[in-house]
Amino acid sequence: MQHRPGAGGPHPRRQPPAVRRTDDVAQASLDAWHVLARTWDIWWTRRGGFDTVAARAAERTAALVAHARRHSPFYRDAWRSLASPTPALTSLPPVTKRELMGRFDDWVTDRRLHRRGVEAFLTDRSHIGERYLDRYVIWKSSGSTGEPGIFVQDAEALAVYDALIGVQLQTPALAGRYALGFVTHGGRAALVAATGDHFASIASWQRMCRGSPWPTARAFSVMDPLPALVDALNDYQPAFLASYPTTLAMLANEQRAGRLRIAPACIWSGGECLAPSAASTIEQAFASVLINEYGASECMSLAYSCPAGWLHVNADWVVLEPVDRHYQATPAGESSHSVLVTNLANRVQPIIRYDLGDSILVQPDPCGCGSPLPALRAEGRRDDVLMLRAHDGAIVPLSPLALTTVIEDAIAGQRFQLVQTAPDRIAVRLGNVDPDERVAEFGATKRALDAYLSHQALDNVQLALDAGPPVPDPRSGKLREVIASVHA
Ligand SMILES: [Zn+2]
């Protein structure tokens, strides 16, 4: 799953520029027009019921496959042996992030895009949310496999993602919530995320802030110590709050304890899998409505939650195929080993039968909420919130997203795992087997983590290099990067 960060670190927050340039305004108008057109298309398609949705998806799939075959040398090579000029989607070979990233320049369909140029753009963090070559939005992610990925989005894809979010929010129940939010808190929106690098969540947020859908929007860093974040949110009093489920759960604890005192009309969770128990805890703590989005850097909006507790696939714009470890279809009602994603919105970097790594379970029966869209439950990698004991005995919760962001900034692209082994002790497991490189990597990890922990008033916490490598979850086979084997 996820828009979760792949690398980055605790950098100063940047707000979008207060004054927009003329071309930004022109671009925003054009974007708004695109989004409106796509919103109407989504409404009309879904009003027609499941068959209409499936027919639109089939048309879009055929067009995407033809486009990829014509303009992506990677797919042309991969499909060379296919006889049919219009192959069925299920006859195409699945692809992995490693394969695609290994041939990035051949994967993309615009020959002006090169991995080297894109990486140079991503290195400069002053460009977060800005367009590359004046037309593409780019973000990076490690996702649930830990493998670094770079994702390029064209204007059509961005308009579709925005329209999908808009359609999710325009239910009668939520419209009332929005009106309430505008009345009570001037419509202020807050995003709490890893804000310091080119990640999908912050890049999209900055882009949306430039188009100004809300009167006031502000991003808060998940790297800040929790008490500072709580103070900032108390001052800001957001009407809408968006963050990762683990961070929302931490904030819900603060709200219950009375330290956080906000009354958001609506809460948005995304970027990690949300456990059903966490959803109700968050809703109850804030007496608010929670919308959970199942998304990924590869396709921003795969599915979104319904009142019956399921996730409905945006099946007019994305194809999700649950599969076993041999890429054979998993029947509805059973948990899959992985899921293949085909993103029907983005032409510049085609995602076609892409192995996302998440386990999903498709609901075999029609959903009680009445939606015509297929329903599923998703289980991506679930990292733990660590509860560490400070030298004065205080218990300090740490977001797994913040911890992994710190480490990925220190040892980009290397496999690691953090295990809390005592109230004030964390073991670091590294995937690298070379003895000298392990020592150097642990040194870099320790320096970065010590600085972060000290910022959280946890300079008493001890870090130790574990002799063993990271251990994947025995049940799912996925690597959980942050594990609390004990709590303070
Ligand atoms: Zn439903």
PDB file of C-alpha atoms in Angstrom, residues 293-432:
ATOM      1  CA  GLU A 293      -8.285   5.821   1.555  1.00  0.00           C
ATOM      2  CA  TYR A 294      -6.415   2.795   0.258  1.00  0.00           C
ATOM      3  CA  GLY A 295      -3.823   4.242  -2.050  1.00  0.00           C
ATOM      4  CA  ALA A 296      -0.318   3.683  -3.302  1.00  0.00           C
ATOM      5  CA  SER A 297       2.414   5.747  -4.880  1.00  0.00           C
ATOM      6  CA  GLU A 298       1.743   3.697  -8.019  1.00  0.00           C
ATOM      7  CA  CYS A 299      -1.915   4.788  -8.086  1.00  0.00           C
ATOM      8  CA  MET A 300      -2.988   7.442  -5.617  1.00  0.00           C
ATOM      9  CA  SER A 301      -6.539   6.276  -4.996  1.00  0.00           C
ATOM     10  CA  LEU A 302      -7.180   2.542  -5.285  1.00  0.00           C
ATOM     11  CA  ALA A 303     -10.215   2.322  -3.017  1.00  0.00           C
ATOM     12  CA  TYR A 304     -11.962   4.176  -0.193  1.00  0.00           C
ATOM     13  CA  SER A 305     -13.941   3.221   2.873  1.00  0.00           C
ATOM     14  CA  CYS A 306     -17.715   2.874   3.111  1.00  0.00           C
ATOM     15  CA  PRO A 307     -19.963   3.031   6.196  1.00  0.00           C
ATOM     16  CA  ALA A 308     -20.148  -0.791   6.205  1.00  0.00           C
ATOM     17  CA  GLY A 309     -16.389  -0.962   6.877  1.00  0.00           C
ATOM     18  CA  TRP A 310     -15.235  -2.144   3.431  1.00  0.00           C
ATOM     19  CA  LEU A 311     -13.014  -0.458   0.860  1.00  0.00           C
ATOM     20  CA  HIS A 312     -14.636   0.137  -2.522  1.00  0.00           C
ATOM     21  CA  VAL A 313     -12.354  -0.137  -5.537  1.00  0.00           C
ATOM     22  CA  ASN A 314     -12.354   2.825  -7.940  1.00  0.00           C
ATOM     23  CA  ALA A 315     -13.009   0.166 -10.570  1.00  0.00           C
ATOM     24  CA  ASP A 316     -13.594   2.634 -13.415  1.00  0.00           C
ATOM     25  CA  TRP A 317      -9.977   3.851 -13.061  1.00  0.00           C
ATOM     26  CA  VAL A 318      -8.027   0.947 -11.584  1.00  0.00           C
ATOM     27  CA  VAL A 319      -7.971  -2.835 -11.996  1.00  0.00           C
ATOM     28  CA  LEU A 320      -7.029  -4.847  -8.906  1.00  0.00           C
ATOM     29  CA  GLU A 321      -6.379  -8.585  -9.322  1.00  0.00           C
ATOM     30  CA  PRO A 322      -5.857 -10.594  -6.105  1.00  0.00           C
ATOM     31  CA  VAL A 323      -3.299 -13.349  -6.811  1.00  0.00           C
ATOM     32  CA  ASP A 324      -1.457 -16.209  -5.101  1.00  0.00           C
ATOM     33  CA  ARG A 325       2.348 -16.472  -5.017  1.00  0.00           C
ATOM     34  CA  HIS A 326       2.319 -17.950  -8.559  1.00  0.00           C
ATOM     35  CA  TYR A 327       0.238 -15.024  -9.888  1.00  0.00           C
ATOM     36  CA  GLN A 328      -2.861 -17.206 -10.214  1.00  0.00           C
ATOM     37  CA  ALA A 329      -6.196 -15.521  -9.360  1.00  0.00           C
ATOM     38  CA  THR A 330      -7.318 -15.796  -5.725  1.00  0.00           C
ATOM     39  CA  PRO A 331     -11.092 -16.388  -5.374  1.00  0.00           C
ATOM     40  CA  ALA A 332     -13.318 -13.808  -3.662  1.00  0.00           C
ATOM     41  CA  GLY A 333     -13.596 -14.387   0.067  1.00  0.00           C
ATOM     42  CA  GLU A 334      -9.969 -15.593   0.406  1.00  0.00           C
ATOM     43  CA  SER A 335      -6.910 -13.555   1.376  1.00  0.00           C
ATOM     44  CA  SER A 336      -4.533 -13.124  -1.537  1.00  0.00           C
ATOM     45  CA  HIS A 337      -0.739 -13.347  -1.421  1.00  0.00           C
ATOM     46  CA  SER A 338      -0.410 -10.137  -3.434  1.00  0.00           C
ATOM     47  CA  VAL A 339      -2.421  -7.890  -5.713  1.00  0.00           C
ATOM     48  CA  LEU A 340      -1.719  -6.818  -9.298  1.00  0.00           C
ATOM     49  CA  VAL A 341      -2.530  -3.169 -10.014  1.00  0.00           C
ATOM     50  CA  THR A 342      -3.322  -1.627 -13.382  1.00  0.00           C
ATOM     51  CA  ASN A 343      -3.629   2.172 -13.220  1.00  0.00           C
ATOM     52  CA  LEU A 344      -5.938   3.267 -16.047  1.00  0.00           C
ATOM     53  CA  ALA A 345      -5.352   7.000 -15.517  1.00  0.00           C
ATOM     54  CA  ASN A 346      -1.620   7.463 -16.079  1.00  0.00           C
ATOM     55  CA  ARG A 347      -0.126   7.102 -19.565  1.00  0.00           C
ATOM     56  CA  VAL A 348       3.366   8.515 -19.031  1.00  0.00           C
ATOM     57  CA  GLN A 349       4.571   5.644 -16.835  1.00  0.00           C
ATOM     58  CA  PRO A 350       2.203   2.726 -17.439  1.00  0.00           C
ATOM     59  CA  ILE A 351       1.461   0.564 -14.382  1.00  0.00           C
ATOM     60  CA  ILE A 352       0.093  -2.660 -15.886  1.00  0.00           C
ATOM     61  CA  ARG A 353      -0.304  -5.827 -13.751  1.00  0.00           C
ATOM     62  CA  TYR A 354       2.137  -4.423 -11.246  1.00  0.00           C
ATOM     63  CA  ASP A 355       2.851  -6.573  -8.180  1.00  0.00           C
ATOM     64  CA  LEU A 356       1.944  -4.269  -5.276  1.00  0.00           C
ATOM     65  CA  GLY A 357       2.721  -6.791  -2.512  1.00  0.00           C
ATOM     66  CA  ASP A 358      -0.405  -6.169  -0.396  1.00  0.00           C
ATOM     67  CA  SER A 359      -2.751  -8.953   0.631  1.00  0.00           C
ATOM     68  CA  ILE A 360      -6.410  -8.219  -0.135  1.00  0.00           C
ATOM     69  CA  LEU A 361      -9.679 -10.050   0.420  1.00  0.00           C
ATOM     70  CA  VAL A 362     -12.503  -9.327  -2.033  1.00  0.00           C
ATOM     71  CA  GLN A 363     -16.031  -9.378  -0.605  1.00  0.00           C
ATOM     72  CA  PRO A 364     -17.914 -12.215  -2.351  1.00  0.00           C
ATOM     73  CA  ASP A 365     -21.379 -10.635  -1.906  1.00  0.00           C
ATOM     74  CA  PRO A 366     -22.769  -7.185  -2.734  1.00  0.00           C
ATOM     75  CA  CYS A 367     -21.846  -4.671  -0.021  1.00  0.00           C
ATOM     76  CA  GLY A 368     -24.529  -3.647   2.463  1.00  0.00           C
ATOM     77  CA  CYS A 369     -23.877   0.032   1.703  1.00  0.00           C
ATOM     78  CA  GLY A 370     -25.346  -0.361  -1.804  1.00  0.00           C
ATOM     79  CA  SER A 371     -22.234   0.754  -3.740  1.00  0.00           C
ATOM     80  CA  PRO A 372     -21.925  -0.831  -7.204  1.00  0.00           C
ATOM     81  CA  LEU A 373     -18.126  -0.910  -6.830  1.00  0.00           C
ATOM     82  CA  PRO A 374     -16.348  -4.120  -5.751  1.00  0.00           C
ATOM     83  CA  ALA A 375     -15.467  -4.168  -2.039  1.00  0.00           C
ATOM     84  CA  LEU A 376     -12.325  -5.460  -0.361  1.00  0.00           C
ATOM     85  CA  ARG A 377     -10.255  -5.444   2.793  1.00  0.00           C
ATOM     86  CA  ALA A 378      -6.542  -4.690   2.450  1.00  0.00           C
ATOM     87  CA  GLU A 379      -3.626  -5.750   4.580  1.00  0.00           C
ATOM     88  CA  GLY A 380      -0.336  -4.104   3.745  1.00  0.00           C
ATOM     89  CA  ARG A 381       2.673  -4.022   5.994  1.00  0.00           C
ATOM     90  CA  ARG A 382       1.669  -2.905   9.456  1.00  0.00           C
ATOM     91  CA  ASP A 383       4.381  -1.224  11.484  1.00  0.00           C
ATOM     92  CA  ASP A 384       4.036  -0.580  15.208  1.00  0.00           C
ATOM     93  CA  VAL A 385       4.026   2.672  17.136  1.00  0.00           C
ATOM     94  CA  LEU A 386       6.947   2.417  19.605  1.00  0.00           C
ATOM     95  CA  MET A 387       6.251   3.479  23.196  1.00  0.00           C
ATOM     96  CA  LEU A 388       9.612   4.420  24.722  1.00  0.00           C
ATOM     97  CA  ARG A 389      10.423   5.431  28.297  1.00  0.00           C
ATOM     98  CA  ALA A 390      12.269   8.733  28.745  1.00  0.00           C
ATOM     99  CA  HIS A 391      14.777   9.263  31.592  1.00  0.00           C
ATOM    100  CA  ASP A 392      12.073  11.009  33.689  1.00  0.00           C
ATOM    101  CA  GLY A 393       9.759   7.993  33.314  1.00  0.00           C
ATOM    102  CA  ALA A 394       7.464   9.650  30.756  1.00  0.00           C
ATOM    103  CA  ILE A 395       6.251   7.385  27.950  1.00  0.00           C
ATOM    104  CA  VAL A 396       6.888   8.858  24.497  1.00  0.00           C
ATOM    105  CA  PRO A 397       5.116   7.348  21.450  1.00  0.00           C
ATOM    106  CA  LEU A 398       7.055   7.406  18.180  1.00  0.00           C
ATOM    107  CA  SER A 399       5.486   7.169  14.747  1.00  0.00           C
ATOM    108  CA  PRO A 400       6.881   4.293  12.633  1.00  0.00           C
ATOM    109  CA  LEU A 401       6.683   6.593   9.592  1.00  0.00           C
ATOM    110  CA  ALA A 402       8.957   9.112  11.288  1.00  0.00           C
ATOM    111  CA  LEU A 403      11.460   6.411  12.344  1.00  0.00           C
ATOM    112  CA  THR A 404      11.672   4.810   8.894  1.00  0.00           C
ATOM    113  CA  THR A 405      11.988   8.229   7.252  1.00  0.00           C
ATOM    114  CA  VAL A 406      14.992   9.040   9.479  1.00  0.00           C
ATOM    115  CA  ILE A 407      16.724   5.762   8.645  1.00  0.00           C
ATOM    116  CA  GLU A 408      15.965   5.790   4.935  1.00  0.00           C
ATOM    117  CA  ASP A 409      17.511   9.239   4.785  1.00  0.00           C
ATOM    118  CA  ALA A 410      20.658   7.878   6.481  1.00  0.00           C
ATOM    119  CA  ILE A 411      21.074   4.605   4.527  1.00  0.00           C
ATOM    120  CA  ALA A 412      18.963   5.039   1.400  1.00  0.00           C
ATOM    121  CA  GLY A 413      17.838   1.835  -0.275  1.00  0.00           C
ATOM    122  CA  GLN A 414      19.223  -0.565   2.395  1.00  0.00           C
ATOM    123  CA  ARG A 415      17.056  -3.107   4.194  1.00  0.00           C
ATOM    124  CA  PHE A 416      16.629  -2.585   7.906  1.00  0.00           C
ATOM    125  CA  GLN A 417      14.358  -3.411  10.806  1.00  0.00           C
ATOM    126  CA  LEU A 418      13.928  -1.797  14.228  1.00  0.00           C
ATOM    127  CA  VAL A 419      12.819  -3.933  17.167  1.00  0.00           C
ATOM    128  CA  GLN A 420      12.048  -2.400  20.542  1.00  0.00           C
ATOM    129  CA  THR A 421      13.541  -4.933  22.983  1.00  0.00           C
ATOM    130  CA  ALA A 422      13.144  -3.009  26.258  1.00  0.00           C
ATOM    131  CA  PRO A 423      11.363   0.169  27.422  1.00  0.00           C
ATOM    132  CA  ASP A 424      14.463   2.186  26.530  1.00  0.00           C
ATOM    133  CA  ARG A 425      16.247  -0.020  24.019  1.00  0.00           C
ATOM    134  CA  ILE A 426      15.981  -0.574  20.266  1.00  0.00           C
ATOM    135  CA  ALA A 427      17.787  -3.292  18.282  1.00  0.00           C
ATOM    136  CA  VAL A 428      18.731  -2.380  14.720  1.00  0.00           C
ATOM    137  CA  ARG A 429      18.816  -5.215  12.163  1.00  0.00           C
ATOM    138  CA  LEU A 430      20.567  -4.548   8.861  1.00  0.00           C
ATOM    139  CA  GLY A 431      20.246  -6.517   5.633  1.00  0.00           C
ATOM    140  CA  ASN A 432      23.801  -5.845   4.449  1.00  0.00           C
TER     141      ASN A 432
END
